[in-house]
Short mmCIF file of the C-alpha atoms (twelve columns), coordinates in Angstrom:
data_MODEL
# 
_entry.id   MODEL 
# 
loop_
_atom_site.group_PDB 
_atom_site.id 
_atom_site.type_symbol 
_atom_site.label_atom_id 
_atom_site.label_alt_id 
_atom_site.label_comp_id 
_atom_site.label_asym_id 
_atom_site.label_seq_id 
_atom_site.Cartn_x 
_atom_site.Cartn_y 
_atom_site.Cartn_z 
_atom_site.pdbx_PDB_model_num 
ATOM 1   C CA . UNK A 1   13.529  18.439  -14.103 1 
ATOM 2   C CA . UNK A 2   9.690   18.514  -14.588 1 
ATOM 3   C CA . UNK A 3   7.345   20.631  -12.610 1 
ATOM 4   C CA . UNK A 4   4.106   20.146  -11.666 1 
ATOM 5   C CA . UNK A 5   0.869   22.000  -13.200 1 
ATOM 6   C CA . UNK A 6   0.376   23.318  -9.546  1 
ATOM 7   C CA . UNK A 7   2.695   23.979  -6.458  1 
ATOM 8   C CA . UNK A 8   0.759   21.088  -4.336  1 
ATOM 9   C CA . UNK A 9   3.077   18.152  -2.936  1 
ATOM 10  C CA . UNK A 10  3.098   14.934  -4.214  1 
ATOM 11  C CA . UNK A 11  2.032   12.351  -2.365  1 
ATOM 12  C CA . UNK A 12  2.459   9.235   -4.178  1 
ATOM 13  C CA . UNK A 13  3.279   8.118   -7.486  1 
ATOM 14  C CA . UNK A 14  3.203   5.235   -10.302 1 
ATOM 15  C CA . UNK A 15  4.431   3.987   -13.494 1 
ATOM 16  C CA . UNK A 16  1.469   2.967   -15.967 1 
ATOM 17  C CA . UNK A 17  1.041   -0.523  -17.457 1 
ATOM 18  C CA . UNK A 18  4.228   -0.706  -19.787 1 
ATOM 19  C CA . UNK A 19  5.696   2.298   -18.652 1 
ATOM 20  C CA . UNK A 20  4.915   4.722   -21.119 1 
ATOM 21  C CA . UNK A 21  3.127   7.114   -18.872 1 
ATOM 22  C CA . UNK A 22  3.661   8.258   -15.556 1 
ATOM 23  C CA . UNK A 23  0.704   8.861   -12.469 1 
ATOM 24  C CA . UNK A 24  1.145   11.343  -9.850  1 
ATOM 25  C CA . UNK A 25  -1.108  12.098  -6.864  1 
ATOM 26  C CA . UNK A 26  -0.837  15.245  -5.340  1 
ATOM 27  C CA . UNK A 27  -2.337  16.817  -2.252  1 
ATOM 28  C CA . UNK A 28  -5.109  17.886  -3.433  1 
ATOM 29  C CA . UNK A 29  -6.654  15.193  -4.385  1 
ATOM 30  C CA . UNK A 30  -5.728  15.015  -8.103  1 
ATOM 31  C CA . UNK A 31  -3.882  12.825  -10.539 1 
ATOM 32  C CA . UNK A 32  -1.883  14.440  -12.740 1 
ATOM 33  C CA . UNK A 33  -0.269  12.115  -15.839 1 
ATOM 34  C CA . UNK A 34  2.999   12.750  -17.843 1 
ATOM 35  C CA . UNK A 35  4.509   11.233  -21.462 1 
ATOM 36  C CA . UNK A 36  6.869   8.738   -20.257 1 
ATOM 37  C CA . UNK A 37  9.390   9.354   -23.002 1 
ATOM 38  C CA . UNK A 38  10.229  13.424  -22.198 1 
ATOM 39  C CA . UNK A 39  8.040   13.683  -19.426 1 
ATOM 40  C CA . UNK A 40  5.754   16.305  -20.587 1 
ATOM 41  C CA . UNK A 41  2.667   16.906  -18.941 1 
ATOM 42  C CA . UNK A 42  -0.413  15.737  -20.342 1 
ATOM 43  C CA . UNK A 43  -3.582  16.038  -17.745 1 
ATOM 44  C CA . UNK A 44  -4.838  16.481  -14.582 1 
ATOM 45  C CA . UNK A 45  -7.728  15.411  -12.841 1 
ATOM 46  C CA . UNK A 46  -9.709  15.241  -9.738  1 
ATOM 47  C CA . UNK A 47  -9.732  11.848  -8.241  1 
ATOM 48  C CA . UNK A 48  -10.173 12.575  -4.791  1 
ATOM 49  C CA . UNK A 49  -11.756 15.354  -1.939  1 
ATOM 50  C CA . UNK A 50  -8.633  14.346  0.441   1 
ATOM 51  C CA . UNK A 51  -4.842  14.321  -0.021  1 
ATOM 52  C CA . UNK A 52  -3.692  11.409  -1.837  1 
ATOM 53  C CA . UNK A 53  -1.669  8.550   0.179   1 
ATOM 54  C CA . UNK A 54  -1.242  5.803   -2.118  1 
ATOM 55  C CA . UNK A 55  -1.922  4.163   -5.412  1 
ATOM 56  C CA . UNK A 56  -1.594  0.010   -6.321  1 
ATOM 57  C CA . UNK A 57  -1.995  -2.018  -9.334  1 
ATOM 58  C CA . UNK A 58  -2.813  -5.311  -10.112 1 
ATOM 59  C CA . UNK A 59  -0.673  -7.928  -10.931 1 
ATOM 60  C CA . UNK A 60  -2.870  -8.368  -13.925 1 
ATOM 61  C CA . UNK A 61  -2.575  -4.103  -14.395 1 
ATOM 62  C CA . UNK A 62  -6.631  -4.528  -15.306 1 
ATOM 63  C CA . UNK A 63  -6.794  -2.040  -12.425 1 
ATOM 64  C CA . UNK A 64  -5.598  0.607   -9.833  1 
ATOM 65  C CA . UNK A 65  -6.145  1.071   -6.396  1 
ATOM 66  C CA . UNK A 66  -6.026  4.647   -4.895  1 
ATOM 67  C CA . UNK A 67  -6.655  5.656   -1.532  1 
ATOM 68  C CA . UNK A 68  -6.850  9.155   0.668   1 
ATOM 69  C CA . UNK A 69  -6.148  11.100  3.582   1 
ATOM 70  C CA . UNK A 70  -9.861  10.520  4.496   1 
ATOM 71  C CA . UNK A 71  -9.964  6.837   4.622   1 
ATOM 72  C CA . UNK A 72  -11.825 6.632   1.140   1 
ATOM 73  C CA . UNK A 73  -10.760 3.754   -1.642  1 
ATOM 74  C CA . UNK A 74  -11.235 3.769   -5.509  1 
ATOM 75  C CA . UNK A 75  -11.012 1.735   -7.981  1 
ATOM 76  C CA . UNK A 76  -9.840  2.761   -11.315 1 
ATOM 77  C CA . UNK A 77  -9.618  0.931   -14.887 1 
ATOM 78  C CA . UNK A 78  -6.100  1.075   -17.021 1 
ATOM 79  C CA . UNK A 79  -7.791  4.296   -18.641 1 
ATOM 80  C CA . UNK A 80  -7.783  5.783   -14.930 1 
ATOM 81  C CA . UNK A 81  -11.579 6.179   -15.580 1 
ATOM 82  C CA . UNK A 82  -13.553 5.438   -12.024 1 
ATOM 83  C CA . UNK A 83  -14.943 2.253   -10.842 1 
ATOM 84  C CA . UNK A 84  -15.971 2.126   -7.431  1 
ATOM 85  C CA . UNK A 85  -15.821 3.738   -4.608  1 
ATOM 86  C CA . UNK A 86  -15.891 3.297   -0.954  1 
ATOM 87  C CA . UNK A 87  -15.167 4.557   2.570   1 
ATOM 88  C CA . UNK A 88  -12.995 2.752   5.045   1 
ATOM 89  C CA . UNK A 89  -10.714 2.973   8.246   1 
ATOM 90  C CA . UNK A 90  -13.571 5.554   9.948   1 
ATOM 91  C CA . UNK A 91  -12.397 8.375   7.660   1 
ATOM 92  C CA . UNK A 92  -8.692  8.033   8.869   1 
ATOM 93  C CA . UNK A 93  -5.953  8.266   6.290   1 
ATOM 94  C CA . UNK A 94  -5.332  4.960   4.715   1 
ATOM 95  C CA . UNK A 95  -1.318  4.662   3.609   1 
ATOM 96  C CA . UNK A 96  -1.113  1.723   1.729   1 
ATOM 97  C CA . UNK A 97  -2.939  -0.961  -0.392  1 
ATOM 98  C CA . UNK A 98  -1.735  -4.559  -2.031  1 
ATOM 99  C CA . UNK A 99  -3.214  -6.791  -3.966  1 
ATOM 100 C CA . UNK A 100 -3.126  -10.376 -3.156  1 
ATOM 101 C CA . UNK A 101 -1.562  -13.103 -5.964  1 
ATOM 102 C CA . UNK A 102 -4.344  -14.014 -7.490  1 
ATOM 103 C CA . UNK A 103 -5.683  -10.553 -7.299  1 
ATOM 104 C CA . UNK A 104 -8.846  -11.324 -5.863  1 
ATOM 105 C CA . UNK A 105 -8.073  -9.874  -3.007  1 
ATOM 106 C CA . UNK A 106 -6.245  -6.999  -1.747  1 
ATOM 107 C CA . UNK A 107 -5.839  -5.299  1.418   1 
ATOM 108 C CA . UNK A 108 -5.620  -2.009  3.255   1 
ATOM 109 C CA . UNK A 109 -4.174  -0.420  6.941   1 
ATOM 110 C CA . UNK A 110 -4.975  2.675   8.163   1 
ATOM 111 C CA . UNK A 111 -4.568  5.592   10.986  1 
ATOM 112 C CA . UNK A 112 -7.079  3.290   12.460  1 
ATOM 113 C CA . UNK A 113 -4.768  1.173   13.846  1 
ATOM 114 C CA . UNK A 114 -6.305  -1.555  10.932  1 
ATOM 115 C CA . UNK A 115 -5.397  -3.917  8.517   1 
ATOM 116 C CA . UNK A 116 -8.449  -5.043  6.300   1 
ATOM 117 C CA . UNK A 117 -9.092  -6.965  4.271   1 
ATOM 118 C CA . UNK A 118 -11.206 -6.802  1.010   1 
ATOM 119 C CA . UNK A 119 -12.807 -8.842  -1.807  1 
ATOM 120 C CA . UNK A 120 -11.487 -7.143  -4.649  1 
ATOM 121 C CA . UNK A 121 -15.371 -8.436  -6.995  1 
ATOM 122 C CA . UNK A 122 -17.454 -8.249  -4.477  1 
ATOM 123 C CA . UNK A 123 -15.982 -4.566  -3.000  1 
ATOM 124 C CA . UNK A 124 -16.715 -6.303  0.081   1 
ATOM 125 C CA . UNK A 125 -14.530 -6.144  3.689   1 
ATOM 126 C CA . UNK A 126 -13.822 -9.378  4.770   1 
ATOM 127 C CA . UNK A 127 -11.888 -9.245  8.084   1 
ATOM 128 C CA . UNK A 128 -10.616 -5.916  10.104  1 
ATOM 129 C CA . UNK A 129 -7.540  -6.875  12.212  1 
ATOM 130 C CA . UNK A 130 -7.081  -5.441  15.008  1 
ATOM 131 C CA . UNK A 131 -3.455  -6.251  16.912  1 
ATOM 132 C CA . UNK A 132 -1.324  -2.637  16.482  1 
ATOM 133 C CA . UNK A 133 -1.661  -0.384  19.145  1 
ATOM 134 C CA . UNK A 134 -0.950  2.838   16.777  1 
ATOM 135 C CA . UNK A 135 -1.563  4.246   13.100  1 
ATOM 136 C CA . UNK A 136 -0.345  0.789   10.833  1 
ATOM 137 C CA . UNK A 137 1.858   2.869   8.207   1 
ATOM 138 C CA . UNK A 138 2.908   0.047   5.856   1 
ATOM 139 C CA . UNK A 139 1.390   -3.388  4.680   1 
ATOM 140 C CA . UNK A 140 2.050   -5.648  1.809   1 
ATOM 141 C CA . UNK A 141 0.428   -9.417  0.994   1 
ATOM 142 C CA . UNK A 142 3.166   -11.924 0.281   1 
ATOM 143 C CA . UNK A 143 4.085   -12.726 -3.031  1 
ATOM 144 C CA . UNK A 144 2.848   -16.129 -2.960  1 
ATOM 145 C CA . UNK A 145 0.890   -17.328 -0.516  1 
ATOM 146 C CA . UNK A 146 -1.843  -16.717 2.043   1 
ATOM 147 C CA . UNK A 147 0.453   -14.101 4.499   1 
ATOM 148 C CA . UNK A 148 0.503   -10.294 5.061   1 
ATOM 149 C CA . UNK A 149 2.892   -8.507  6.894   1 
ATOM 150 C CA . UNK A 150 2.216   -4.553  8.454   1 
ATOM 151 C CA . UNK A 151 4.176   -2.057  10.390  1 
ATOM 152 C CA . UNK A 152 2.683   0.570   12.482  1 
ATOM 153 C CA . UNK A 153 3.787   3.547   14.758  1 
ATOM 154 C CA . UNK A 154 3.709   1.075   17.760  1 
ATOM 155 C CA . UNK A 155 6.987   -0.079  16.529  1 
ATOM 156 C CA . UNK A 156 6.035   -3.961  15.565  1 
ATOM 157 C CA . UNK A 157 5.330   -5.661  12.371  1 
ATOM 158 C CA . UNK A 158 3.344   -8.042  12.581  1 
ATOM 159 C CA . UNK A 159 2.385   -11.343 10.194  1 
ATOM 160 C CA . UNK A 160 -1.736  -12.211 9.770   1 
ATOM 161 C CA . UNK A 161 -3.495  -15.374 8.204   1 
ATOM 162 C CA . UNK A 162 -5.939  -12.938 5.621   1 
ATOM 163 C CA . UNK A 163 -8.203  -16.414 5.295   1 
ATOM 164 C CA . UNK A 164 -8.730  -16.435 8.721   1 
ATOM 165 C CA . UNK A 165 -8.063  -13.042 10.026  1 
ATOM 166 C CA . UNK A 166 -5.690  -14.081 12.968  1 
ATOM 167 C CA . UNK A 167 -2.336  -13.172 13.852  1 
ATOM 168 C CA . UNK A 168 0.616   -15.338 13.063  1 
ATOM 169 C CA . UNK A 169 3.629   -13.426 14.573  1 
ATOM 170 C CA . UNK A 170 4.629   -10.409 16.086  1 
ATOM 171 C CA . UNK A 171 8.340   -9.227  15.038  1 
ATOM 172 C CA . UNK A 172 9.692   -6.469  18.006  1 
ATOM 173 C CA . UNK A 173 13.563  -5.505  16.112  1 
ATOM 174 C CA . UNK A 174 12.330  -1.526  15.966  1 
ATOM 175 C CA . UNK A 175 12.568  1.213   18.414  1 
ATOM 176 C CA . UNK A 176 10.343  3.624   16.357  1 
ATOM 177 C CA . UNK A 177 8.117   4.009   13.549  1 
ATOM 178 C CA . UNK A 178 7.829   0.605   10.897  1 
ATOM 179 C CA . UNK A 179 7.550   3.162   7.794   1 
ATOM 180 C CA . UNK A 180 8.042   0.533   4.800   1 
ATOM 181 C CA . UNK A 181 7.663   -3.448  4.875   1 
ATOM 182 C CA . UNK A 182 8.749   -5.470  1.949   1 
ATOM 183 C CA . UNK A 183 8.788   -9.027  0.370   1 
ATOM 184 C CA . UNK A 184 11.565  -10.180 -2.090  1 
ATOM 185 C CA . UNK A 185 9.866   -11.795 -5.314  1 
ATOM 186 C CA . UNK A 186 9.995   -15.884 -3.516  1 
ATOM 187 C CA . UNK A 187 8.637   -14.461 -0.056  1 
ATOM 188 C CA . UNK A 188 11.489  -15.837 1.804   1 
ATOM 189 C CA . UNK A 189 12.981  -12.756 2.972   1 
ATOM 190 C CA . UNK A 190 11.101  -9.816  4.445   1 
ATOM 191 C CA . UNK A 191 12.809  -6.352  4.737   1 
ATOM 192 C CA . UNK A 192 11.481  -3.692  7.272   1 
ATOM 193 C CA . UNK A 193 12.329  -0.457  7.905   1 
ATOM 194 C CA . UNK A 194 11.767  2.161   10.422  1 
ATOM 195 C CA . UNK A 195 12.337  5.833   11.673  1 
ATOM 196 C CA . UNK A 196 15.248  4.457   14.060  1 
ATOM 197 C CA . UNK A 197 17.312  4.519   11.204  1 
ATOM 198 C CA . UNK A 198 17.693  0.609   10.393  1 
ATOM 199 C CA . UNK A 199 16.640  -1.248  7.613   1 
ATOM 200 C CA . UNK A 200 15.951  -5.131  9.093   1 
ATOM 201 C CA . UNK A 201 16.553  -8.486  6.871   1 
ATOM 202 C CA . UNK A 202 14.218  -11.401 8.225   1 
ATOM 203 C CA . UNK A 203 14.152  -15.005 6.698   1 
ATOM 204 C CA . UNK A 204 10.415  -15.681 7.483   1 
ATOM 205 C CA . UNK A 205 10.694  -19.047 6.829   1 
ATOM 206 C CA . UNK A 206 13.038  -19.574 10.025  1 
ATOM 207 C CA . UNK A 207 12.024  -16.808 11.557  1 
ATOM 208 C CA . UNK A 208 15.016  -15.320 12.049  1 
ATOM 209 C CA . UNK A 209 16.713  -11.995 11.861  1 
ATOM 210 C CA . UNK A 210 19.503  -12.293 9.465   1 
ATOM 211 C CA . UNK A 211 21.262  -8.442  9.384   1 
ATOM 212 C CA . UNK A 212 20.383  -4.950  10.368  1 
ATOM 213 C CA . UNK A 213 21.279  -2.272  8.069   1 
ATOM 214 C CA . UNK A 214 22.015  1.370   9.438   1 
# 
């Protein structure tokens, strides 16, 4: 068991590129890396003035995406040295971030009851969909193509175009919370799952529920 340099929670956390180090984000605000290999602690660092909620890399790992309790975004390079940075979700906590294919884009949801999406060069917001009726807790950009998929406190996950900001599809198998959406590596299947306890199978491609897990 390792422990921390401090007593603070951690919020999220993160292999590095090859796996030889390990990120943590606590919630203070501060990264805090460890040797891979015995998992001794190495440094820690301010990264930012709110409490972590989530970190993202590239598919390329050229960079990482952070984000905070006070709807604020940074961009980091492999080196974790700062990039950019820039306020979002009208200073709401943002709780996750994913980077599209081609990496060019990524996108965001927040306590806002957003998804948004961003142009990863240009640090630019594109579109700002608005659909959930509560906090959006989860989103991730399919694997493949032009799709996103979110789940918010309103109970629904829902599917958006991010070329053209619209909705595609509205999913309603929860009773609580969507706390964690995820694509397998094709995109063909979409797991959800939520605070009423069941973890949800979907083949997107028919539409269909195929099992619910409890």
């Amino acid at each position: 068991v390792t422990r921390a340099k401090n007593s603070n929670p951690v919020m999220c956390l993160s292999w590095t590129p090859g796996g030889r180090r390990l990120l943590t984000g606590n919630q203070e605000g501060e990264f805090t890396l460890w040797d891979g290999i015995n998992f001794s602690f190495e440094l820690i660092m301010s990264a930012h003035d709110n409490s972590f909620r989530c970190m993202a890399w590239s598919h390329n790992n050229n960079y990482l995406l952070t984000s905070d309790a006070g709807g604020n975004i940074k961009y980091w390079s492999p080196s974790i040295a700062p990039v950019q940075s820039i306020d979002s979700h009208n200073g709401q906590p943002i709780h996750a971030l994913s980077f599209s294919p081609s990496d060019t884009k990524f996108v965001s949801c927040g306590d806002d009851a957003t998804v948004r999406i961003w142009d990863w060069a240009q640090r630019k917001e594109e579109f700002e969909l608005k659909g959930h009726g509560w906090d959006v807790k989860t989103v991730q950009w399919h694997p493949r193509s032009s799709v996103i998929c979110s789940g918010s406190k309103d109970n629904l996950v829902k599917l958006w175009d991010p070329r053209s900001g619209l909705l595609l599809s509205t999913l309603y198998g929860h009773k609580n919370t969507v706390t964690k959406v995820a694509w397998n590596d094709n995109g063909n299947w979409l797991l959800t799952a939520s605070r009423d306890q069941l973890i949800k199978l979907y083949d997107i491609r028919a539409m269909r529920e195929l099992c619910s897990l409890k």
